[in-house]
mmCIF file with all atom_site columns, C-alpha atoms in Angstrom:
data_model
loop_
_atom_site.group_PDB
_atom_site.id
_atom_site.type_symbol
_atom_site.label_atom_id
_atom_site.label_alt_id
_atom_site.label_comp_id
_atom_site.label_asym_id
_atom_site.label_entity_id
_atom_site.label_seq_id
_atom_site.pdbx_PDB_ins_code
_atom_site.Cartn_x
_atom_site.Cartn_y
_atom_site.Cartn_z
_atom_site.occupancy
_atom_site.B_iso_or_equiv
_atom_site.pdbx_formal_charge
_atom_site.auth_seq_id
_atom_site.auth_comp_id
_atom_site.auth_asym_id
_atom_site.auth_atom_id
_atom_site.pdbx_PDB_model_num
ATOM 1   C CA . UNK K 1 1   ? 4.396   6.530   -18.258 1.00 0.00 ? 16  UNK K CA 1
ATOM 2   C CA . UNK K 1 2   ? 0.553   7.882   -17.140 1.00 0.00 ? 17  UNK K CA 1
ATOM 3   C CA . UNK K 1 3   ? 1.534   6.528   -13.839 1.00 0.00 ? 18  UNK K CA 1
ATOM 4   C CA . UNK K 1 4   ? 4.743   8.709   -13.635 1.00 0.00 ? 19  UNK K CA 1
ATOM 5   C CA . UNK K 1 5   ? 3.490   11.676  -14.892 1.00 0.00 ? 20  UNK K CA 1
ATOM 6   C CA . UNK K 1 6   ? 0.513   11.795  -12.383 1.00 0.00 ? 21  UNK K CA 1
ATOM 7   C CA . UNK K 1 7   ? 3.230   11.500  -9.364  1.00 0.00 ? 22  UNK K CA 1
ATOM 8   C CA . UNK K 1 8   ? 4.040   14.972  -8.103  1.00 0.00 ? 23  UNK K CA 1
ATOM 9   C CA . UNK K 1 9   ? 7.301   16.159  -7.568  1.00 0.00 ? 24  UNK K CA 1
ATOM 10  C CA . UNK K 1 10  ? 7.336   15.539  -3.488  1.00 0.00 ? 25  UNK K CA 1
ATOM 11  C CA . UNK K 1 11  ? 10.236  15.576  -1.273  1.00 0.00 ? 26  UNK K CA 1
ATOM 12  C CA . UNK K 1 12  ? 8.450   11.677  -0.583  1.00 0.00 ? 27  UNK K CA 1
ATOM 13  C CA . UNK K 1 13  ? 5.378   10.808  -1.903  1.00 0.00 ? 28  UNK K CA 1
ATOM 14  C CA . UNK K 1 14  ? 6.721   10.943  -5.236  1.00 0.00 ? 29  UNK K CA 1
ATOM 15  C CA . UNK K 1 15  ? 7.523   7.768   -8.319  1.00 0.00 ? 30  UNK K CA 1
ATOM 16  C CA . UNK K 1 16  ? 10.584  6.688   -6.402  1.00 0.00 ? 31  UNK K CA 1
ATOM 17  C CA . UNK K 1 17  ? 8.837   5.639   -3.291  1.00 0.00 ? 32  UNK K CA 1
ATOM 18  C CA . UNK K 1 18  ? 6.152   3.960   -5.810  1.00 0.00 ? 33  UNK K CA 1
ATOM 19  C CA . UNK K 1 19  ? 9.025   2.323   -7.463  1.00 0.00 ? 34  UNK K CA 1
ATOM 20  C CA . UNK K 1 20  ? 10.404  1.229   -4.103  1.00 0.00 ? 35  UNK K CA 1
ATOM 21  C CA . UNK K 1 21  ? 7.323   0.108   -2.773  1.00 0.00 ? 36  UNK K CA 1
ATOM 22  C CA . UNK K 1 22  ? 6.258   -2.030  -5.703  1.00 0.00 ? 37  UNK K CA 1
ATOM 23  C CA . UNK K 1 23  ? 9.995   -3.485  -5.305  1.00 0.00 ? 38  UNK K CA 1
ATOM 24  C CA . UNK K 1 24  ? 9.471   -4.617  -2.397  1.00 0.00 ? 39  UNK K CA 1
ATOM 25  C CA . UNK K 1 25  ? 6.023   -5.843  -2.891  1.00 0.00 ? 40  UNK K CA 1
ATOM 26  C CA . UNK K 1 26  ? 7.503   -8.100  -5.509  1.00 0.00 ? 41  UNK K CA 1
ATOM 27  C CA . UNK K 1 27  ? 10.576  -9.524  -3.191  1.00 0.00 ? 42  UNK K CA 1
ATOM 28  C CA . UNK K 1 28  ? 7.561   -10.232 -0.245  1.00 0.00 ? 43  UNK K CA 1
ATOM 29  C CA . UNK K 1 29  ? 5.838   -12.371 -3.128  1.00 0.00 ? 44  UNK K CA 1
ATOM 30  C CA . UNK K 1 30  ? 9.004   -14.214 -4.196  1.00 0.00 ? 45  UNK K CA 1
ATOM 31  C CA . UNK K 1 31  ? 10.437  -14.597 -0.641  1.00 0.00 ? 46  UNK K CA 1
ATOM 32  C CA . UNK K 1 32  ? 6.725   -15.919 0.608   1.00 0.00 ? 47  UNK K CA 1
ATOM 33  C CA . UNK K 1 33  ? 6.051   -17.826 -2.479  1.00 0.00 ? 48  UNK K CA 1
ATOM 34  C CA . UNK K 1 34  ? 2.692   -16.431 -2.647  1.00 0.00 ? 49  UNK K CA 1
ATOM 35  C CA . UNK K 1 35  ? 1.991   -17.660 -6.139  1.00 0.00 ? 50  UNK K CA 1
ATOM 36  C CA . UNK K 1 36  ? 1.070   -20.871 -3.767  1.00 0.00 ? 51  UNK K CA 1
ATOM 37  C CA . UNK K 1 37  ? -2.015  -19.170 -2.370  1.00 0.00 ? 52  UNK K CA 1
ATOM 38  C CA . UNK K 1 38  ? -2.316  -15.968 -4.595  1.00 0.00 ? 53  UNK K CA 1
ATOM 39  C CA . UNK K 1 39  ? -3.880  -16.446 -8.082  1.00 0.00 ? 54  UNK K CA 1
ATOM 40  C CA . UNK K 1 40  ? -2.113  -14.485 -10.898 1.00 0.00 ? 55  UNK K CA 1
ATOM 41  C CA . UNK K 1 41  ? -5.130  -11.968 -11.169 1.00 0.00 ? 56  UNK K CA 1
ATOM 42  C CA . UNK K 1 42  ? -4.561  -10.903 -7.287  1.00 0.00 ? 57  UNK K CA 1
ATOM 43  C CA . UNK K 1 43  ? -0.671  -10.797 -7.870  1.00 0.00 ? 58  UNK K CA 1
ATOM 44  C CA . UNK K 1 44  ? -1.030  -8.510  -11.211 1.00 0.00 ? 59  UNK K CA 1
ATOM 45  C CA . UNK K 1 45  ? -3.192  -6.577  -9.115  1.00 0.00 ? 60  UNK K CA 1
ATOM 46  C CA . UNK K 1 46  ? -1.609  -6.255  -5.751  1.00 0.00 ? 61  UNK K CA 1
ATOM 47  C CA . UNK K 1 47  ? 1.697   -5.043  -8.107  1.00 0.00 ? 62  UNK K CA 1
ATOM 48  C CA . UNK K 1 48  ? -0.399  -2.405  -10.013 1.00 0.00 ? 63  UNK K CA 1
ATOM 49  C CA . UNK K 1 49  ? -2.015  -0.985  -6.812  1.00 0.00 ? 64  UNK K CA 1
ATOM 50  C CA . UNK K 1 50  ? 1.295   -0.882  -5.320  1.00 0.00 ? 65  UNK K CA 1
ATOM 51  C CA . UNK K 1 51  ? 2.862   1.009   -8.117  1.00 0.00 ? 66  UNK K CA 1
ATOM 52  C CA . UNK K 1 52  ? -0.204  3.447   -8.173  1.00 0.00 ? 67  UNK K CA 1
ATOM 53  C CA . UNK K 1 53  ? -1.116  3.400   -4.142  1.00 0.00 ? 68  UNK K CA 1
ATOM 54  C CA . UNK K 1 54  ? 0.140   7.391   -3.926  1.00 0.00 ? 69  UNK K CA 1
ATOM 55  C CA . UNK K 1 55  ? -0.225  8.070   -7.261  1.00 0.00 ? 70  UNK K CA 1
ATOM 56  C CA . UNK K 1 56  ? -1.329  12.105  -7.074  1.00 0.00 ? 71  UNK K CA 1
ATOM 57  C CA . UNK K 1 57  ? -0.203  12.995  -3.356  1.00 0.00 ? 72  UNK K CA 1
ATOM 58  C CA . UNK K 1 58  ? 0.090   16.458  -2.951  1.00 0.00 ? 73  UNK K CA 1
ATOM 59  C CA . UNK K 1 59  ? 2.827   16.113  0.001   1.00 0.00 ? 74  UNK K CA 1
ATOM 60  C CA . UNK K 1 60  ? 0.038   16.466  2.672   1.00 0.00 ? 75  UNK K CA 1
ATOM 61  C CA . UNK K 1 61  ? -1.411  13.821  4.852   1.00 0.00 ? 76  UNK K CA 1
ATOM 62  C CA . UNK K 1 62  ? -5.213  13.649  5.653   1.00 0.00 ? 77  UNK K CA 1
ATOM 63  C CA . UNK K 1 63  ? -5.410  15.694  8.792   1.00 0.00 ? 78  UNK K CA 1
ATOM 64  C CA . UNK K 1 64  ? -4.334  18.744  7.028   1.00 0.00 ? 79  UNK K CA 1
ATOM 65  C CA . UNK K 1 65  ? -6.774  17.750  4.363   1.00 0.00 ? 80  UNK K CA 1
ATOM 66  C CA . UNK K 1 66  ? -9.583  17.611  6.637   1.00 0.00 ? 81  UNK K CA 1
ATOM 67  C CA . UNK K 1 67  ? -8.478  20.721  8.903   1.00 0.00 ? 82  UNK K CA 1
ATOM 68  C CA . UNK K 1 68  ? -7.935  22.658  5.617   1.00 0.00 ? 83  UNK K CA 1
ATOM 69  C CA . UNK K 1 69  ? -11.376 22.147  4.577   1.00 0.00 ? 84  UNK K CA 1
ATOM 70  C CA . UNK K 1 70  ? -9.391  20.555  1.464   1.00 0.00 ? 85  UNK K CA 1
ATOM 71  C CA . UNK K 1 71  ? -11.569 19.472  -1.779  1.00 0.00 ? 86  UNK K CA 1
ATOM 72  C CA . UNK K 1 72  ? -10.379 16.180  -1.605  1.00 0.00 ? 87  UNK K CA 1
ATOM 73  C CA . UNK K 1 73  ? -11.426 16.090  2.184   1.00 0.00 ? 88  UNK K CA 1
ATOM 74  C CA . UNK K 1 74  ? -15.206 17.779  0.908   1.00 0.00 ? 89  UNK K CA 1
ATOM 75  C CA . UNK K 1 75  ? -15.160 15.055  -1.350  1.00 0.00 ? 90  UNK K CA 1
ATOM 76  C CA . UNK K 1 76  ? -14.912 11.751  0.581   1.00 0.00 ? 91  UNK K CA 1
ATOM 77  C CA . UNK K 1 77  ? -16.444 12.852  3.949   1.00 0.00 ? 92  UNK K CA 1
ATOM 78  C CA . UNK K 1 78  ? -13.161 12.996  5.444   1.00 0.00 ? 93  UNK K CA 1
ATOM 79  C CA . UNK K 1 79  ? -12.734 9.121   5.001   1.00 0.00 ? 94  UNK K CA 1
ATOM 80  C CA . UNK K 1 80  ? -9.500  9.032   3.720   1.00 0.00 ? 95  UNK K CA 1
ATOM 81  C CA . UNK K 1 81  ? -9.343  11.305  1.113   1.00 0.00 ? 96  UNK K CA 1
ATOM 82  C CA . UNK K 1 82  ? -6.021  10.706  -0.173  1.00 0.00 ? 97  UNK K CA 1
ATOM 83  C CA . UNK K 1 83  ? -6.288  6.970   -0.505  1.00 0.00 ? 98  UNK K CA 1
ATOM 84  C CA . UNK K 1 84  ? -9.388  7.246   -1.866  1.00 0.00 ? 99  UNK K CA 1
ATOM 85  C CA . UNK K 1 85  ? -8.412  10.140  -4.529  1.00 0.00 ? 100 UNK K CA 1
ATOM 86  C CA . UNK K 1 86  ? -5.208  7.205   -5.188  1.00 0.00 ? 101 UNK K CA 1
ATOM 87  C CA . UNK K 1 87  ? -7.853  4.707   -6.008  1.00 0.00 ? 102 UNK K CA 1
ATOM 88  C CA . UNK K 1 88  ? -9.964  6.718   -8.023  1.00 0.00 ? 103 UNK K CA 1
ATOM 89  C CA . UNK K 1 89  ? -7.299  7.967   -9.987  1.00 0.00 ? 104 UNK K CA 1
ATOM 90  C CA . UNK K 1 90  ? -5.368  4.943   -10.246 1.00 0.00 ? 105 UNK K CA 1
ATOM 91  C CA . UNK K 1 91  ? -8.451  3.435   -12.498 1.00 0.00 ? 106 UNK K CA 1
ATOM 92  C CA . UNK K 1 92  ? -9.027  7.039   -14.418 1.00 0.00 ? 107 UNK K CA 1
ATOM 93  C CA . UNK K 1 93  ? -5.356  6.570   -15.704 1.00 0.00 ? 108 UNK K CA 1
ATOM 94  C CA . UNK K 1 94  ? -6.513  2.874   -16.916 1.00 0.00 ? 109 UNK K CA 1
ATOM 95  C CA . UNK K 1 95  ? -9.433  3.932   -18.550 1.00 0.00 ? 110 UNK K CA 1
ATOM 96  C CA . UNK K 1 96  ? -6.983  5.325   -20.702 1.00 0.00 ? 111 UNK K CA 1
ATOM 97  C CA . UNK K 1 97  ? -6.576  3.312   -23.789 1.00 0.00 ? 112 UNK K CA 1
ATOM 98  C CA . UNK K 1 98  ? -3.099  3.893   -24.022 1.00 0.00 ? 113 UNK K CA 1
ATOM 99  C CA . UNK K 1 99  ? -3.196  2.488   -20.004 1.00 0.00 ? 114 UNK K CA 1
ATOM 100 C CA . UNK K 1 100 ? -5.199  -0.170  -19.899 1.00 0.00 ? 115 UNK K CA 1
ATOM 101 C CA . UNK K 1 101 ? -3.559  -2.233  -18.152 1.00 0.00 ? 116 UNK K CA 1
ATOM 102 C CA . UNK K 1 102 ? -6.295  -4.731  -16.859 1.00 0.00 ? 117 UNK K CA 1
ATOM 103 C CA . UNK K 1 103 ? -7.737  -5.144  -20.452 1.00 0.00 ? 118 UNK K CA 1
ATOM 104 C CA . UNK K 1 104 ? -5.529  -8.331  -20.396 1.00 0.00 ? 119 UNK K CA 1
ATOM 105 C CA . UNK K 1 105 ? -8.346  -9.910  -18.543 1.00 0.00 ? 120 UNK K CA 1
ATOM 106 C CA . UNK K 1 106 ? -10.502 -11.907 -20.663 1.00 0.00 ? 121 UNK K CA 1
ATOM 107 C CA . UNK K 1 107 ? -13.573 -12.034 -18.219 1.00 0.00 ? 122 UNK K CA 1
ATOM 108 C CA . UNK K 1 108 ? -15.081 -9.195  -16.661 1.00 0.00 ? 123 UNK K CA 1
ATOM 109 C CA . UNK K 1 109 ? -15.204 -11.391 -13.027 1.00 0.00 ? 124 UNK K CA 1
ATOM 110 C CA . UNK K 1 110 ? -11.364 -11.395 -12.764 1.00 0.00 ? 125 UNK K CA 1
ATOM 111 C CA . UNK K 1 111 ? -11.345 -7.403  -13.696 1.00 0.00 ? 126 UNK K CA 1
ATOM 112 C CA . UNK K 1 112 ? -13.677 -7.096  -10.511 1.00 0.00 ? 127 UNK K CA 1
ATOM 113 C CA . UNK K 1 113 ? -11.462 -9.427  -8.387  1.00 0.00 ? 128 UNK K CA 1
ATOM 114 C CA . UNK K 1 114 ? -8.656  -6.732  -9.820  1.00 0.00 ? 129 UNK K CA 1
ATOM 115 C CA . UNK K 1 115 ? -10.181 -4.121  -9.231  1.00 0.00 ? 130 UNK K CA 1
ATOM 116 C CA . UNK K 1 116 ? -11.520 -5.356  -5.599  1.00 0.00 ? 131 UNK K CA 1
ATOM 117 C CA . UNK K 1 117 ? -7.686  -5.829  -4.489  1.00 0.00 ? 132 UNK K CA 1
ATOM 118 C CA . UNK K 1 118 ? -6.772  -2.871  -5.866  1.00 0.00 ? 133 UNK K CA 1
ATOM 119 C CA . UNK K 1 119 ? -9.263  -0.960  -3.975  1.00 0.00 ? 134 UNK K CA 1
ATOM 120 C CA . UNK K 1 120 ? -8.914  -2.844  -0.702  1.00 0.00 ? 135 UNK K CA 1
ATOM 121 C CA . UNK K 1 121 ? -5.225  -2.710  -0.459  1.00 0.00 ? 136 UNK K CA 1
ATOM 122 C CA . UNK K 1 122 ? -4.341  1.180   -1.455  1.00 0.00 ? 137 UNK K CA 1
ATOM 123 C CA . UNK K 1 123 ? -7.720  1.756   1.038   1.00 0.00 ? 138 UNK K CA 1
ATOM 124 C CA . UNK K 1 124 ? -5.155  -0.021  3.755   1.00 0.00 ? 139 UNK K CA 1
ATOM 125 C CA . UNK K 1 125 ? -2.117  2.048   3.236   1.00 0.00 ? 140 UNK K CA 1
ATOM 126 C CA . UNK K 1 126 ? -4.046  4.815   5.740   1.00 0.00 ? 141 UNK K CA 1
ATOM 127 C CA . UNK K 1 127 ? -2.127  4.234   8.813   1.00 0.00 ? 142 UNK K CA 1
ATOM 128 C CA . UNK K 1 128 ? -5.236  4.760   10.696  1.00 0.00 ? 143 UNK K CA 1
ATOM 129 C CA . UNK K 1 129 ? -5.550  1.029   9.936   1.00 0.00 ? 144 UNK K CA 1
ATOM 130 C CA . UNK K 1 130 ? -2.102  0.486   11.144  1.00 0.00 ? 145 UNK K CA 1
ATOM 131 C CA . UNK K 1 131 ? -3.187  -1.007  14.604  1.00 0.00 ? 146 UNK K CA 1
ATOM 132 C CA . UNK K 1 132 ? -5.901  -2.877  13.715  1.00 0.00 ? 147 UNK K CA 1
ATOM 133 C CA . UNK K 1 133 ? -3.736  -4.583  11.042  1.00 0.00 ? 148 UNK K CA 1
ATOM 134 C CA . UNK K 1 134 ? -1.181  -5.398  13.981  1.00 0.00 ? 149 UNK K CA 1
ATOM 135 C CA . UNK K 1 135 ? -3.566  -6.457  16.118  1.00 0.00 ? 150 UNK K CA 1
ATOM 136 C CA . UNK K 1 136 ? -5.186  -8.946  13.561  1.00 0.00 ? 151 UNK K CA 1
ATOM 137 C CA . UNK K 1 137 ? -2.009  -10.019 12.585  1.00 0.00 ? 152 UNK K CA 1
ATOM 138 C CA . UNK K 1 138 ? -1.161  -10.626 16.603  1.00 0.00 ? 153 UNK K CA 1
ATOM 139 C CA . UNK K 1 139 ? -4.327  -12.966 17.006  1.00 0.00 ? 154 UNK K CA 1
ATOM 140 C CA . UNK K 1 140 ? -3.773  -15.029 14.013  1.00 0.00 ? 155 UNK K CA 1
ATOM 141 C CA . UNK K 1 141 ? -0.233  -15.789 15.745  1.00 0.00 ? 156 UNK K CA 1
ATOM 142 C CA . UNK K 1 142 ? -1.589  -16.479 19.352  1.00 0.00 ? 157 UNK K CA 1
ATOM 143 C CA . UNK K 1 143 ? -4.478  -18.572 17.449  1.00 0.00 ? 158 UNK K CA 1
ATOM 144 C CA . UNK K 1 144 ? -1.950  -20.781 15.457  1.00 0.00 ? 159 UNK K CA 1
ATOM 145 C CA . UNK K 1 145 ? 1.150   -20.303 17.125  1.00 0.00 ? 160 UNK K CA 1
ATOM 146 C CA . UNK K 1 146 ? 2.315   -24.278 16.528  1.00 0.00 ? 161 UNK K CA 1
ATOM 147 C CA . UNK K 1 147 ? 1.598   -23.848 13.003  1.00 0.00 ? 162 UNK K CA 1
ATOM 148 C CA . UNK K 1 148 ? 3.267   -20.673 12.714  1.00 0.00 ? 163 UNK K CA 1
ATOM 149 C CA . UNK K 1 149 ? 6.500   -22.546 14.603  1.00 0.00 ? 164 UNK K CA 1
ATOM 150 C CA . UNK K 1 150 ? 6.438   -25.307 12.310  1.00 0.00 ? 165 UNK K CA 1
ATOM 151 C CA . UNK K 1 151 ? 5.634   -23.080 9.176   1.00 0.00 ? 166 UNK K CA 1
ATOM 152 C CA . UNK K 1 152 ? 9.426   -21.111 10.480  1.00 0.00 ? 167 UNK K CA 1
ATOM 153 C CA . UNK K 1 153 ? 11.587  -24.767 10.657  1.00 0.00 ? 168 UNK K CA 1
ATOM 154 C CA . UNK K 1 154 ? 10.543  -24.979 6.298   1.00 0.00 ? 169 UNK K CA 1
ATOM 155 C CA . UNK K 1 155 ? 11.189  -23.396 3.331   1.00 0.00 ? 170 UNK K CA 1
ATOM 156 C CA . UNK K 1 156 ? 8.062   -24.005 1.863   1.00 0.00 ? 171 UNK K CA 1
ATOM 157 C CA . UNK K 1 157 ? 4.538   -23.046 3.407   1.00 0.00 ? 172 UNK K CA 1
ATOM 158 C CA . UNK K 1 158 ? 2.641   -26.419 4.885   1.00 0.00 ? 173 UNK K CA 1
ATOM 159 C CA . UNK K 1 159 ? -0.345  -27.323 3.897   1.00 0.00 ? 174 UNK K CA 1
ATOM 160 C CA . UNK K 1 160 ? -2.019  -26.415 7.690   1.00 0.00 ? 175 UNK K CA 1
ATOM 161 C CA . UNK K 1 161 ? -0.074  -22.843 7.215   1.00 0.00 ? 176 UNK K CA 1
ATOM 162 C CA . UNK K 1 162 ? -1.956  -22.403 3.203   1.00 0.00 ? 177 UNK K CA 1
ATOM 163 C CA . UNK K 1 163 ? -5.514  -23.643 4.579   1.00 0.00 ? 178 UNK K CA 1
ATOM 164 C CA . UNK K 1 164 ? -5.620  -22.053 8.398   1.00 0.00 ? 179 UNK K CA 1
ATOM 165 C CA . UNK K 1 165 ? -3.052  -19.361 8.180   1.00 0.00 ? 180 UNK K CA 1
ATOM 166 C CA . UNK K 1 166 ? -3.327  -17.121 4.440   1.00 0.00 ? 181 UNK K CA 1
ATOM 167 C CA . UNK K 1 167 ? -6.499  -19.205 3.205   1.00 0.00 ? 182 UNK K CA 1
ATOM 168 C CA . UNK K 1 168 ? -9.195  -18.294 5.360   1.00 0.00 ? 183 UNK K CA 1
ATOM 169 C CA . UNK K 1 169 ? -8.746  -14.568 4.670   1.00 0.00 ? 184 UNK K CA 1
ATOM 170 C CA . UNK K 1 170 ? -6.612  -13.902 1.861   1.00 0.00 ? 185 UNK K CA 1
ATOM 171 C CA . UNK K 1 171 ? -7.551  -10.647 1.680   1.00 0.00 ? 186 UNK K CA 1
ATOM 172 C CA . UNK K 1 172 ? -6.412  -9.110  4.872   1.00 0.00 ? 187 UNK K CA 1
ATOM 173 C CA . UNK K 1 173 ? -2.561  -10.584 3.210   1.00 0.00 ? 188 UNK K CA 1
ATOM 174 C CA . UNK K 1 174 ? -2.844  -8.954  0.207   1.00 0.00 ? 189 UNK K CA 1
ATOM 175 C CA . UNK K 1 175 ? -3.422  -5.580  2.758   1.00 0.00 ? 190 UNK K CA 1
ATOM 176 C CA . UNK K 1 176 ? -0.549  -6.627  5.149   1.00 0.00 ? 191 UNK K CA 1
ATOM 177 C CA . UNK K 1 177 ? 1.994   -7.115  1.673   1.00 0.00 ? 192 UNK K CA 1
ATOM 178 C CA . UNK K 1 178 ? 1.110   -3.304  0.787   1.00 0.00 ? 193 UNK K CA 1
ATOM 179 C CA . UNK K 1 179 ? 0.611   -2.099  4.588   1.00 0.00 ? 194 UNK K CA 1
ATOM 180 C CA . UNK K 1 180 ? 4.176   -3.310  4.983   1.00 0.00 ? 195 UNK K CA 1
ATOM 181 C CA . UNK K 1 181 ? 5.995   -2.279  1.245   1.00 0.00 ? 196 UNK K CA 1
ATOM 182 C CA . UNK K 1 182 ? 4.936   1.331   1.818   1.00 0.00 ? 197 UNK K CA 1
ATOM 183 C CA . UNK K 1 183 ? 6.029   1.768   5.425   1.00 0.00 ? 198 UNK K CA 1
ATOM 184 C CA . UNK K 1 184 ? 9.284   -0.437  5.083   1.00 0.00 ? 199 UNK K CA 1
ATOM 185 C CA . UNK K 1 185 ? 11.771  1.699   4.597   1.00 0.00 ? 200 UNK K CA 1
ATOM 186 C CA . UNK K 1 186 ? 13.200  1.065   8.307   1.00 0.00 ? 201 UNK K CA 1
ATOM 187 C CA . UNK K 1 187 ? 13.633  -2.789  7.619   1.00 0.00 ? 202 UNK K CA 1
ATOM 188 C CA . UNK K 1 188 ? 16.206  -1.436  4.224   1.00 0.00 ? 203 UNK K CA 1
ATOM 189 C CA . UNK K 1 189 ? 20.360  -1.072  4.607   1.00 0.00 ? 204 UNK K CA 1
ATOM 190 C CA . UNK K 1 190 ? 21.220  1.605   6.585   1.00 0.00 ? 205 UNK K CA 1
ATOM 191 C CA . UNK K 1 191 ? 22.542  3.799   4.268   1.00 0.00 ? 206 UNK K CA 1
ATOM 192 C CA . UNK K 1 192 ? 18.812  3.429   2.204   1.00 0.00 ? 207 UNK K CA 1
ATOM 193 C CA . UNK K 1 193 ? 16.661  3.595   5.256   1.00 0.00 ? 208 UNK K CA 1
ATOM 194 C CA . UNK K 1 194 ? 18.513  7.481   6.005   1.00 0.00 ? 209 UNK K CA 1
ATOM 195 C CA . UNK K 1 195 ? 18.196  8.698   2.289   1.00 0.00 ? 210 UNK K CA 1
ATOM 196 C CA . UNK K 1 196 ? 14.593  7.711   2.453   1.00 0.00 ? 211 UNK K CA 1
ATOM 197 C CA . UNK K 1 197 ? 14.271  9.489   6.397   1.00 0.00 ? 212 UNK K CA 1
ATOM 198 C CA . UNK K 1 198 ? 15.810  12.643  5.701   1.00 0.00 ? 213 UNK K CA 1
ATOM 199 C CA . UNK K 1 199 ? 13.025  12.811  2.078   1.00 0.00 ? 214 UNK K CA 1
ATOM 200 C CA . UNK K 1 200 ? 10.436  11.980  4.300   1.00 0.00 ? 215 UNK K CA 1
ATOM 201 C CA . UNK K 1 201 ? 10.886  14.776  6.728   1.00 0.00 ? 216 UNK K CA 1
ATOM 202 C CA . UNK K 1 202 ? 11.914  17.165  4.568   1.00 0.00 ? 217 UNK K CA 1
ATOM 203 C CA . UNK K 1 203 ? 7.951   16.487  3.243   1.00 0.00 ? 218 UNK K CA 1
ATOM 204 C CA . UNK K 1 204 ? 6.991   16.800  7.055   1.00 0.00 ? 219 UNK K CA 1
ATOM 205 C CA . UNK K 1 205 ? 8.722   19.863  7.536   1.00 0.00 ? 220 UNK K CA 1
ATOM 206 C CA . UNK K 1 206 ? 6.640   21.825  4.439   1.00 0.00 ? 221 UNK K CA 1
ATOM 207 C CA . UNK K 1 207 ? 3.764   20.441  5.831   1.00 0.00 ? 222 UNK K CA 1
ATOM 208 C CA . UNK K 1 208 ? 4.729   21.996  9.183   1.00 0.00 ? 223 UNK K CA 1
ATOM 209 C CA . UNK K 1 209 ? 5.367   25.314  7.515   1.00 0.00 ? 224 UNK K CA 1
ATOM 210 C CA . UNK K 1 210 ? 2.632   25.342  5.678   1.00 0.00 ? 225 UNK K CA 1
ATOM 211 C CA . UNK K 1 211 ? 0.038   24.653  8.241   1.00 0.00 ? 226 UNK K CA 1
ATOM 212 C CA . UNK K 1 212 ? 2.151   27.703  10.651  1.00 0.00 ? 227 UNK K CA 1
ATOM 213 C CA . UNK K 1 213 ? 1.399   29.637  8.148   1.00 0.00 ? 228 UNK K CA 1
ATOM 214 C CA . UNK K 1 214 ? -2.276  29.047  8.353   1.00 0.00 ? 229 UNK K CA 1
ATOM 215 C CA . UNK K 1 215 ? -2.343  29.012  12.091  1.00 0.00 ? 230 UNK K CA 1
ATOM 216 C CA . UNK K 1 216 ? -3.704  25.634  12.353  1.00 0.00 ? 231 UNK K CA 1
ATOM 217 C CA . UNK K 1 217 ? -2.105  23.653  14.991  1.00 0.00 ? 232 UNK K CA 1
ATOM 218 C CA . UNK K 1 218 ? 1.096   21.808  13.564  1.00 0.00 ? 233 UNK K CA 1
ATOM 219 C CA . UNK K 1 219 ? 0.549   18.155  13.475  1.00 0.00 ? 234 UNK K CA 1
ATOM 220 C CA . UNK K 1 220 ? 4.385   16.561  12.637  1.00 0.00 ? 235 UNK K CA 1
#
């Protein structure tokens, strides 16, 4: 309920797309079986920090932050100051005691693996990482490609596709799973994909007018 109430009333950045994007989280974990190579601490986590990863957004992206001379810009150095404000506020709401959700955690080294995934992942969801996520993603392929083929023909992931593939850096998966929930609304039914177009430039567009307004160059 925390969680809820801290998500502002956006056109898109708002609980529904946290909703959605947790959703789809979830269906990427069942459809990949990641419980294979994930260990229940990093899937807990990965779902909380998808449920929280825009908890807060005020509707504006990070360039107007930083052109604005925002406080959340101020803040962070200009290093994403909306990701990092989700973070930081995502673990404020669980210090909580009516929110602690990681409490269930009976040592304090799987509340720091938590908390690392947390943090790494809702870091990721700045789409300045976008092409260095794609381009990662693009050499792991051209790397393993005959693993990857084979990995396609079964159902369940091969041993070679656990240990070279998603085992050597399990992290940047956990990343790519959130990268690719919060920026999936193109891959949904038609009729979904619009509803979820027309919110998110309806965000862009009071962005636009806002930063006319202010005679700072429009950047949607």
């Amino acid at each position: 309920r925390k969680v809820m109430d801290a998500y502002l009333q956006k056109p898109y950045h708002n609980y529904k797309h946290a909703c959605d994007a947790c959703h789809t989280v979830y269906r990427l974990m069942c459809e990949t079986q990641a419980k294979r190579v994930m260990s229940d601490v990093e899937q807990y986590a990965l779902l909380v920090a998808a449920l929280c990863h825009d908890v807060g957004h005020p509707g504006k992206n990070n360039q107007f932050l930083t052109q604005t001379g925002d406080e959340l810009a101020l803040r962070y150095n200009d290093q994403s100051p909306l990701e990092n404000m989700h973070c930081a506020l995502l673990f404020k709401i669980c210090a909580d005691p009516s929110a602690q959700v990681f409490k269930i955690f009976a040592m304090d080294s799987e509340y720091r693996v938590a908390r690392s995934v947390c943090i790494s992942v809702i870091l990721h969801t700045d789409m300045i990482h976008h092409a260095d996520m794609v381009k990662r993603l693009t050499a792991v392929y051209e790397m393993h490609s005959e693993i990857c083929h084979a990995q396609a023909e079964e159902l369940v992931a091969t041993p070679e596709f656990e240990r070279e593939i998603v085992g050597k850096d399990k992290m940047f998966w956990l990343e790519l799973f959130m990268h690719y929930a919060d920026i999936s609304n193109p891959t949904k039914p038609f009729h979904l994909c619009r509803v979820w177009a027309q919110w998110c430039l309806a965000e862009m567009f009071e962005q636009g007018d806002e930063e006319k307004r202010l005679g700072i160059p429009v950047g949607l």
